Amino acid sequence: MNSLDAGREQVIATYNFAYLDEQTKRMIRRAILKSIAVPGYQVPFASREMPMPYGWGTGGVQVTAAIIGPDDRLKVIDQGADDTTNAISIRKFFERTTGVETTTLTADASIIQTRHRIPETPLTAGQILVFQVPIPEPLRFLEPRETETRTMHALEEYGVMHVKLYEDIARHGHIATTYAYPVKVEGRYVTDPSPTPKFDNPKMHRNPALQLFGAGREMRIYAIPPWTEVVSLDFEDHPFEVQAFERPCALCGADDVFLDEVITDDRGGRMFVCSDTDHCNTRQAEGHAGEQEA
Amino acid sequence: MAETDFLSGGLADPVLAGQSAFRAIMQAMAEPGTVQAVADCPTPPSGLSRTMAAIATTLCDADTPIWLDVALANDPQVVKWLAFHTGAPVTADSGAAMFAFVSDPSSMPALDRFAQGTDTYPDRSTTLVLAVDAFDADQPLSLSGPGIESTRRFAFAPLPEAFIDQWSENRARFPRGVDLILAGPEAVACLPRSTRIKSGEH
Amino acid sequence: MYVAVKGGEAAIDNAHRLLADRRRGNRDVADLGLDQIMEQLSLAVDRVMSEGALYDRELAALAIKQARGDLIEAIFLARAYRTTLPRFGYTQPVDTGRMQVERRISACFKDLPGGQLLGPTFDYTHRLLDPALAGGAAPETPEVREPDAAPMMRVSDFLGQEGLLEPAPDPADKPVPDDIARNPMSYPMDRDARLQALARGDEGFLLSMGYSTQRGYARSHPFAGEIRIGEVELEIAVPELDFAAPLGRIQVTECQMVNQFQGSAKAPPQFTCGYGLVFGQAERKSMAMALVDRALRATELGEDLTAPAQDEEFVIAHSDNVQATGFVEHLKLPHYVDFQSELNLVRQMRAEVEARGETHQEAAE
């Protein structure tokens, strides 16, 4: 049998459960345990090429593949929605390689893989939220060198980050960072929450679920264990605040959620709807209605 | 014991057994002091506990140097079994081990004898796997820190010598320091370096 | 009435069917066989094997066909397959001195033992499009040399005898080389890990980096000491045997770039070496790799760091085209949430500016 036949026979049918080989899973699992033991610290791991491109969730996919089992129920969201194309693609990948049940209901999922949002429905103990992270280093755009930022973390030298935020205040009167807003985890590591809107930052604080972060291209895994202190960086005279929307969701009427702006016609018409599609659908099913439905 | 017994005692389905054992360990690490059942353990030689064997096959391989305490290192069946089922190289240098297996916690070396990681790479530290008899002994400990809502009562036996003091030194080295996986009868509990321990009242 | 966008799943399936259709193209044209790709686009196959880090001509050909000739996509396919393969062991270090040489040139010496062998090279071809090739004309039968089993001494060995070339690194100093596929990279890197990263690195990127050193950004006075292309034997140590077991032969291209070096606080004046080794016939890549390897040795040799090609983090972190293409192309993914956040912020800042009665015009006055 030549190598190509071997290759052909291995397609899907004989790929390992959850795609990754066991040695790779062990390596990722060891990194996950370290990341939980040192909350907010970025553990280097030998990230693998995955069958989807780097930057498209390979870190989150590797973390999910290393933890998922037949008893899990998986939810995958991108921008808060279950039906965005990349969320569908990743969900199909796990359906094919593990056969686990999938769901769109936040409350029913044991593992939720996400890009750019934390679900609006509060998570519960035992759930695991897996974030896809493009640039795990919160200091990267202030200092491009890994050797430097690693030392800054070691020495807890986070002055540059405060200077950056303070320059915003001096210039605009408020902090001009709206997503990937840096947090301090358990009073030690400044950590990147992934490019979630800062609206979601308070959800990370003392969350009963385990939050795991995977950055495939940058080869880092980090974690926030349940009930961990997560504080968004701010100043006494300029406390952290989240975005507020002027009107509620046009579909479900929710006024405490993050909204997407949808352009409805070519004359500047627009409306605001929940970015979290499951939350919106659940509320509508419960009889809540926004201005469009009323 | 027969010459080739070390070949047996593996898992029928190592992929799924490894996954479920890992989830138990991960959950235990994420919620320190909770006891998580490990359902599907291998059957190692008697010198090694079944739960320890499950942890070894789940986490160790050719990339992870392991350190064995005297009782384990002097048991050729255990050494052969671990070599065959994990492929992990054994090191005599506790400071070079990624995992250390301790069958007798009461006579184990001090925690600071193991790799502590560095300030820049605190992950380069030893994870200790301790065989424990029970999680419901006297001396209840009071745990706090990440993974714990306020405080959590916890106990295990036997305790390593001067454990509370050793642990508070370990905690003081944070983010450096060692993490503990406690292997009880078909169950695990964990003490990551982030956990604070006080000797609680009865 | 607005209804939330749905149907992504059907759209993906349709897009993939369309892709398969376009890949096949006009059905009146014969389907391309993997044997044709392996035989007639062999340098593309070599590049995919080299940057895909998987020596398998047939799989590389399949990847090229599947990728519609997009080589970075094909490299990605090869890597994603490679990463699932179990590791059975590690071969012994390859001895390129024992290479079955098909091409070997040195720019340093007019003649040397073993001679200059041009081999199948584009060099000295006139780059005139050949209409005869379009017509499928059969090539003439070339003259070929009798295979010679005798080892061909490397130019670096001649120079080394006089002590004018730095000695090659001693394998005993680091018996087990790093493996960037198994261990996460950390900076600063050892040269062995760096060379592994460069061997997988993007040809175009390394070409530009190497070129920049020739134009004065960390000039290294390079000479092509030797370039050799040919087959080498792979051997693996089996504990049960007292000799290394042969696994087969692979084709590699090796480049040893010799650089004048005036000496520094750390090393005497001598020639130093930049090294390139890649799968298949990939001369440009091996030369660029050797130039970049030499530039990245600046710290080791006590040279001033002045240029991008000497910056290890910059070069290595951006040399992998699978990583680079993924992250550049991920900008196609939805970013509604982040964009919404920025949209709100810009509106807010605009409103604040207007409330203060400032406009850019006033500011300019």
Coordinates of N, CA and C in Angstrom, one line a residue, chain C residues 103-259:
Chain C
R103 N 23.5 17.9 -8.9 CA 24.0 19.2 -9.2 C 24.8 19.6 -8.1
R104 N 25.9 20.3 -8.4 CA 26.8 20.8 -7.4 C 27.7 21.9 -8.0
I105 N 27.5 23.1 -7.4 CA 28.3 24.2 -7.9 C 28.9 24.9 -6.7
S106 N 30.1 25.6 -7.0 CA 30.7 26.4 -6.0 C 31.0 27.7 -6.7
A107 N 30.7 28.8 -6.1 CA 31.1 30.1 -6.7 C 32.5 30.6 -6.2
C108 N 33.1 29.8 -5.3 CA 34.3 30.2 -4.6 C 35.5 29.6 -5.4
F109 N 35.4 28.5 -6.0 CA 36.6 27.9 -6.6 C 36.2 27.5 -8.1
K110 N 37.2 27.7 -9.0 CA 37.0 27.4 -10.4 C 36.8 25.9 -10.5
D111 N 37.7 25.2 -9.9 CA 37.5 23.7 -10.0 C 37.8 23.1 -8.6
L112 N 37.3 22.0 -8.4 CA 37.5 21.4 -7.1 C 37.2 19.9 -7.2
P113 N 37.7 19.1 -6.3 CA 37.5 17.6 -6.5 C 36.0 17.3 -6.6
G114 N 35.7 16.5 -7.5 CA 34.3 16.2 -7.8 C 33.7 17.1 -8.9
G115 N 34.4 18.2 -9.1 CA 34.0 19.1 -10.2 C 32.7 19.9 -10.0
Q116 N 32.5 20.8 -11.0 CA 31.2 21.5 -11.0 C 30.2 20.8 -11.8
L117 N 29.1 20.5 -11.3 CA 28.0 19.8 -12.0 C 26.8 20.7 -12.1
L118 N 26.5 21.1 -13.4 CA 25.4 22.0 -13.5 C 24.1 21.3 -13.2
G119 N 23.9 20.1 -13.7 CA 22.6 19.5 -13.4 C 21.4 20.2 -14.1
P120 N 20.2 19.8 -13.7 CA 19.0 20.3 -14.4 C 18.7 21.7 -13.9
T121 N 19.3 22.8 -14.4 CA 19.2 24.1 -13.9 C 18.6 25.1 -14.9
F122 N 17.8 26.1 -14.4 CA 17.4 27.1 -15.2 C 18.5 28.1 -15.6
D123 N 19.6 28.1 -14.8 CA 20.6 29.0 -15.0 C 21.1 29.0 -16.4
Y124 N 21.4 30.1 -17.0 CA 21.9 30.2 -18.4 C 20.9 29.8 -19.5
T125 N 19.6 29.5 -19.1 CA 18.6 29.4 -20.1 C 18.3 30.8 -20.5
H126 N 17.9 31.1 -21.7 CA 17.4 32.4 -22.0 C 15.9 32.3 -21.8
R127 N 15.4 33.3 -21.0 CA 14.0 33.2 -20.6 C 13.1 33.7 -21.8
L128 N 13.1 32.9 -22.8 CA 12.2 33.1 -24.0 C 11.1 32.1 -23.9
L129 N 9.9 32.5 -24.0 CA 8.8 31.5 -24.0 C 9.0 30.6 -25.2
D130 N 8.8 29.3 -25.0 CA 9.1 28.3 -25.9 C 7.8 27.7 -26.6
P131 N 7.5 28.2 -27.8 CA 6.2 27.7 -28.4 C 6.2 26.2 -28.6
A132 N 7.4 25.6 -28.8 CA 7.5 24.2 -29.0 C 7.0 23.4 -27.8
L133 N 7.2 23.9 -26.6 CA 6.8 23.3 -25.4 C 5.2 23.3 -25.3
A134 N 4.6 24.4 -25.8 CA 3.2 24.4 -25.8 C 2.6 23.4 -26.7
G135 N 3.4 23.0 -27.8 CA 2.9 22.0 -28.7 C 3.2 20.6 -28.2
G136 N 3.8 20.5 -27.1 CA 4.1 19.2 -26.5 C 5.2 18.4 -27.2
A137 N 6.2 19.2 -27.7 CA 7.4 18.5 -28.4 C 8.1 17.7 -27.4
A138 N 8.6 16.5 -27.9 CA 9.3 15.6 -27.0 C 10.8 16.1 -26.8
P139 N 11.3 16.2 -25.6 CA 12.7 16.7 -25.4 C 13.7 15.7 -25.9
E140 N 14.9 16.2 -26.2 CA 16.0 15.3 -26.6 C 16.4 14.5 -25.4
T141 N 17.0 13.4 -25.7 CA 17.5 12.6 -24.5 C 18.8 13.2 -24.1
P142 N 18.9 13.5 -22.8 CA 20.2 14.2 -22.3 C 21.3 13.1 -22.0
E143 N 22.5 13.6 -22.0 CA 23.6 12.8 -21.6 C 23.6 12.8 -20.1
V144 N 23.7 11.6 -19.5 CA 23.8 11.6 -18.0 C 25.1 10.9 -17.6
R145 N 25.6 11.3 -16.5 CA 26.8 10.8 -15.9 C 26.5 9.5 -15.2
E146 N 27.5 8.6 -15.2 CA 27.3 7.4 -14.5 C 27.2 7.7 -13.0
P147 N 26.3 7.1 -12.3 CA 26.2 7.4 -10.8 C 27.5 7.0 -10.2
D148 N 27.9 7.9 -9.2 CA 29.2 7.7 -8.6 C 28.9 7.5 -7.1
A149 N 29.3 6.4 -6.6 CA 29.0 6.1 -5.2 C 30.0 6.8 -4.2
A150 N 31.1 7.3 -4.8 CA 32.1 7.9 -3.9 C 31.6 9.2 -3.3
P151 N 31.8 9.4 -2.0 CA 31.4 10.7 -1.3 C 32.1 11.9 -2.0
M152 N 31.3 13.0 -2.1 CA 31.9 14.2 -2.7 C 32.2 15.2 -1.6
M153 N 33.4 15.5 -1.4 CA 33.8 16.4 -0.3 C 33.2 17.8 -0.5
R154 N 32.8 18.4 0.7 CA 32.2 19.7 0.6 C 33.2 20.8 0.6
V155 N 32.8 21.9 0.0 CA 33.7 23.1 -0.1 C 34.1 23.5 1.4
S156 N 33.1 23.4 2.2 CA 33.4 23.8 3.6 C 34.5 22.9 4.2
D157 N 34.6 21.7 3.8 CA 35.6 20.8 4.4 C 37.0 21.3 3.9
F158 N 37.1 21.7 2.6 CA 38.4 22.3 2.1 C 38.8 23.5 2.9
L159 N 37.9 24.4 3.1 CA 38.2 25.7 3.8 C 38.5 25.4 5.2
G160 N 37.8 24.4 5.8 CA 38.0 24.1 7.2 C 39.3 23.6 7.5
Q161 N 39.9 22.9 6.5 CA 41.2 22.3 6.7 C 42.3 23.3 7.0
E162 N 42.1 24.5 6.4 CA 43.0 25.6 6.6 C 42.7 26.4 7.9
G163 N 41.6 26.1 8.5 CA 41.2 26.8 9.7 C 40.6 28.2 9.4
L164 N 40.3 28.5 8.1 CA 39.8 29.8 7.8 C 38.3 29.9 7.9
L165 N 37.7 28.7 7.9 CA 36.2 28.7 8.1 C 35.9 28.2 9.5
E166 N 35.0 28.9 10.1 CA 34.6 28.4 11.4 C 34.2 27.0 11.4
P167 N 34.5 26.2 12.4 CA 34.1 24.8 12.4 C 32.6 24.7 12.5
A168 N 32.1 23.6 11.9 CA 30.7 23.3 12.0 C 30.3 23.1 13.5
P169 N 29.1 23.4 13.9 CA 28.7 23.1 15.3 C 28.9 21.6 15.5
D170 N 29.4 21.3 16.8 CA 29.6 19.9 17.2 C 28.3 19.3 17.6
P171 N 27.8 18.2 17.0 CA 26.5 17.6 17.4 C 26.5 17.2 18.8
A172 N 27.8 16.9 19.4 CA 27.8 16.5 20.8 C 27.4 17.6 21.7
D173 N 27.5 18.8 21.3 CA 27.1 19.9 22.2 C 25.6 19.9 22.4
K174 N 24.8 19.3 21.5 CA 23.4 19.3 21.6 C 22.9 18.0 20.9
P175 N 23.0 16.9 21.6 CA 22.7 15.6 20.9 C 21.3 15.5 20.4
V176 N 20.4 16.1 21.2 CA 19.0 16.0 20.8 C 18.5 17.4 20.3
P177 N 18.3 17.6 19.0 CA 18.0 19.0 18.6 C 16.5 19.3 19.0
D178 N 16.3 20.6 19.0 CA 14.9 21.1 19.3 C 14.0 20.6 18.2
D179 N 12.7 20.6 18.5 CA 11.7 20.3 17.5 C 10.5 21.3 17.7
I180 N 10.4 22.2 16.8 CA 9.4 23.3 16.9 C 8.0 22.7 16.7
A181 N 7.9 21.5 16.1 CA 6.6 20.9 16.0 C 6.1 20.3 17.2
R182 N 7.0 20.0 18.2 CA 6.6 19.4 19.4 C 6.7 20.3 20.6
N183 N 7.6 21.3 20.6 CA 7.7 22.2 21.7 C 7.5 23.6 21.2
P184 N 6.7 24.4 22.0 CA 6.5 25.8 21.6 C 7.8 26.6 21.5
M185 N 7.9 27.4 20.5 CA 9.1 28.2 20.3 C 9.2 29.2 21.4
S186 N 10.4 29.5 21.9 CA 10.6 30.6 22.8 C 11.9 31.3 22.4
Y187 N 11.8 32.6 22.6 CA 13.0 33.5 22.1 C 13.8 33.8 23.3
P188 N 15.2 34.0 23.2 CA 15.9 33.7 22.0 C 16.0 32.2 21.7
M189 N 16.1 31.8 20.4 CA 16.1 30.4 20.0 C 17.5 30.0 19.8
D190 N 17.7 28.7 19.9 CA 19.0 28.1 19.5 C 19.0 28.0 17.9
R191 N 20.2 27.9 17.4 CA 20.3 27.9 15.9 C 19.5 26.7 15.3
D192 N 19.5 25.5 16.0 CA 18.9 24.3 15.4 C 17.4 24.6 15.3
A193 N 16.8 25.2 16.3 CA 15.3 25.4 16.2 C 15.0 26.5 15.1
R194 N 15.9 27.5 15.1 CA 15.8 28.5 14.1 C 15.8 28.0 12.7
L195 N 16.8 27.1 12.4 CA 16.9 26.5 11.1 C 15.7 25.6 10.8
Q196 N 15.1 25.0 11.7 CA 13.9 24.2 11.5 C 12.8 25.1 11.0
A197 N 12.7 26.3 11.7 CA 11.6 27.2 11.4 C 11.9 27.8 10.0
L198 N 13.2 28.1 9.7 CA 13.5 28.6 8.4 C 13.2 27.6 7.3
A199 N 13.5 26.3 7.5 CA 13.3 25.3 6.5 C 11.8 25.2 6.1
R200 N 10.9 25.5 7.1 CA 9.5 25.5 6.8 C 9.0 26.9 6.4
G201 N 9.9 27.9 6.4 CA 9.4 29.2 6.2 C 9.1 29.5 4.8
D202 N 8.3 30.6 4.6 CA 7.8 30.9 3.2 C 9.0 31.4 2.3
E203 N 9.1 30.8 1.2 CA 10.2 31.1 0.2 C 10.2 32.6 -0.1
G204 N 9.0 33.2 -0.4 CA 9.0 34.6 -0.8 C 9.5 35.5 0.4
F205 N 9.1 35.2 1.6 CA 9.5 36.0 2.7 C 11.0 35.9 2.9
L206 N 11.5 34.7 2.9 CA 13.0 34.5 3.1 C 13.8 35.1 2.0
L207 N 13.2 35.0 0.8 CA 13.9 35.6 -0.4 C 14.0 37.1 -0.1
S208 N 13.0 37.8 0.3 CA 13.0 39.2 0.5 C 14.0 39.6 1.7
M209 N 13.9 38.8 2.7 CA 14.8 39.0 3.9 C 16.3 38.8 3.5
G210 N 16.6 37.7 2.7 CA 17.9 37.5 2.3 C 18.4 38.6 1.4
Y211 N 17.5 39.0 0.5 CA 17.8 40.1 -0.5 C 18.2 41.4 0.3
S212 N 17.4 41.6 1.3 CA 17.7 42.9 2.1 C 19.1 42.9 2.7
T213 N 19.6 41.7 3.0 CA 21.0 41.7 3.6 C 22.0 42.1 2.4
Q214 N 21.7 41.7 1.2 CA 22.6 42.0 0.1 C 22.6 43.5 -0.2
R215 N 21.5 44.1 0.1 CA 21.3 45.5 -0.3 C 21.8 46.4 0.9
G216 N 22.4 45.8 1.9 CA 23.0 46.7 2.9 C 22.4 46.7 4.3
Y217 N 21.2 46.0 4.4 CA 20.6 45.9 5.7 C 21.2 44.6 6.3
A218 N 22.3 44.8 7.0 CA 23.1 43.8 7.6 C 23.8 43.0 6.5
R219 N 24.7 43.7 5.9 CA 25.5 43.1 4.8 C 26.4 42.1 5.3
S220 N 26.4 40.9 4.6 CA 27.2 39.8 5.2 C 28.3 39.3 4.2
H221 N 28.5 40.0 3.1 CA 29.6 39.6 2.1 C 29.5 38.1 1.8
P222 N 28.3 37.7 1.2 CA 28.2 36.2 1.0 C 28.8 35.7 -0.3
F223 N 29.3 34.5 -0.2 CA 29.7 33.8 -1.4 C 28.9 32.5 -1.4
A224 N 28.5 32.0 -2.6 CA 27.8 30.7 -2.6 C 28.9 29.7 -2.5
G225 N 29.3 29.3 -1.3 CA 30.4 28.3 -1.1 C 30.1 27.1 -1.8
E226 N 28.9 26.6 -1.7 CA 28.5 25.4 -2.4 C 27.0 25.2 -2.3
I227 N 26.4 24.8 -3.5 CA 25.0 24.4 -3.5 C 25.0 23.0 -4.1
R228 N 24.4 22.1 -3.4 CA 24.3 20.7 -4.0 C 22.9 20.2 -3.8
I229 N 22.5 19.5 -4.9 CA 21.2 18.9 -4.9 C 21.4 17.4 -5.2
G230 N 20.7 16.6 -4.5 CA 20.8 15.1 -4.8 C 20.1 14.3 -3.7
E231 N 20.3 13.0 -3.7 CA 19.6 12.2 -2.8 C 20.5 11.8 -1.7
V232 N 19.9 11.7 -0.5 CA 20.6 11.3 0.7 C 19.8 10.1 1.3
E233 N 20.6 9.3 2.0 CA 20.0 8.1 2.6 C 19.5 8.5 4.0
L234 N 18.2 8.1 4.4 CA 17.8 8.2 5.7 C 17.9 6.9 6.5
E235 N 18.4 7.1 7.7 CA 18.6 5.9 8.5 C 18.0 6.1 9.9
I236 N 17.5 5.0 10.5 CA 16.9 5.1 11.8 C 17.6 4.1 12.7
A237 N 17.9 4.6 14.0 CA 18.5 3.6 14.9 C 17.4 2.8 15.5
V238 N 17.6 1.5 15.5 CA 16.6 0.6 16.1 C 17.3 -0.1 17.2
P239 N 16.7 0.0 18.4 CA 17.5 -0.5 19.6 C 17.9 -2.0 19.5
E240 N 17.0 -2.7 18.8 CA 17.3 -4.2 18.7 C 18.5 -4.5 17.7
L241 N 18.8 -3.5 16.8 CA 19.9 -3.8 15.9 C 21.1 -3.0 16.3
D242 N 22.3 -3.5 15.9 CA 23.5 -2.8 16.2 C 24.0 -1.9 15.1
F243 N 23.1 -1.7 14.0 CA 23.5 -0.8 13.0 C 22.2 0.0 12.7
A244 N 22.3 1.2 12.0 CA 21.2 2.0 11.7 C 20.5 1.4 10.5
A245 N 19.2 1.3 10.6 CA 18.4 0.7 9.5 C 18.1 1.7 8.5
P246 N 18.3 1.4 7.2 CA 18.0 2.4 6.1 C 16.5 2.5 5.9
L247 N 16.0 3.7 5.7 CA 14.6 3.9 5.5 C 14.2 4.2 4.0
G248 N 15.2 4.7 3.3 CA 15.0 5.1 2.0 C 15.8 6.4 1.7
R249 N 15.6 6.9 0.5 CA 16.3 8.1 0.0 C 15.4 9.3 -0.2
I250 N 15.8 10.4 0.1 CA 15.1 11.6 -0.2 C 16.0 12.6 -0.9
Q251 N 15.3 13.5 -1.7 CA 16.1 14.5 -2.4 C 16.1 15.8 -1.6
V252 N 17.3 16.3 -1.4 CA 17.4 17.6 -0.7 C 18.3 18.6 -1.5
T253 N 18.1 19.9 -1.1 CA 19.0 20.9 -1.6 C 19.7 21.5 -0.5
E254 N 21.0 21.6 -0.6 CA 21.8 22.2 0.5 C 22.6 23.4 0.0
C255 N 22.6 24.4 0.8 CA 23.4 25.6 0.5 C 24.3 26.0 1.6
Q256 N 25.6 26.1 1.4 CA 26.5 26.6 2.4 C 27.0 28.0 1.9
M257 N 26.5 29.0 2.5 CA 26.9 30.4 2.1 C 28.1 30.7 3.0
V258 N 29.2 31.2 2.3 CA 30.4 31.5 3.1 C 30.5 33.0 3.1
N259 N 30.7 33.5 4.3 CA 30.7 35.0 4.5 C 32.0 35.4 5.1

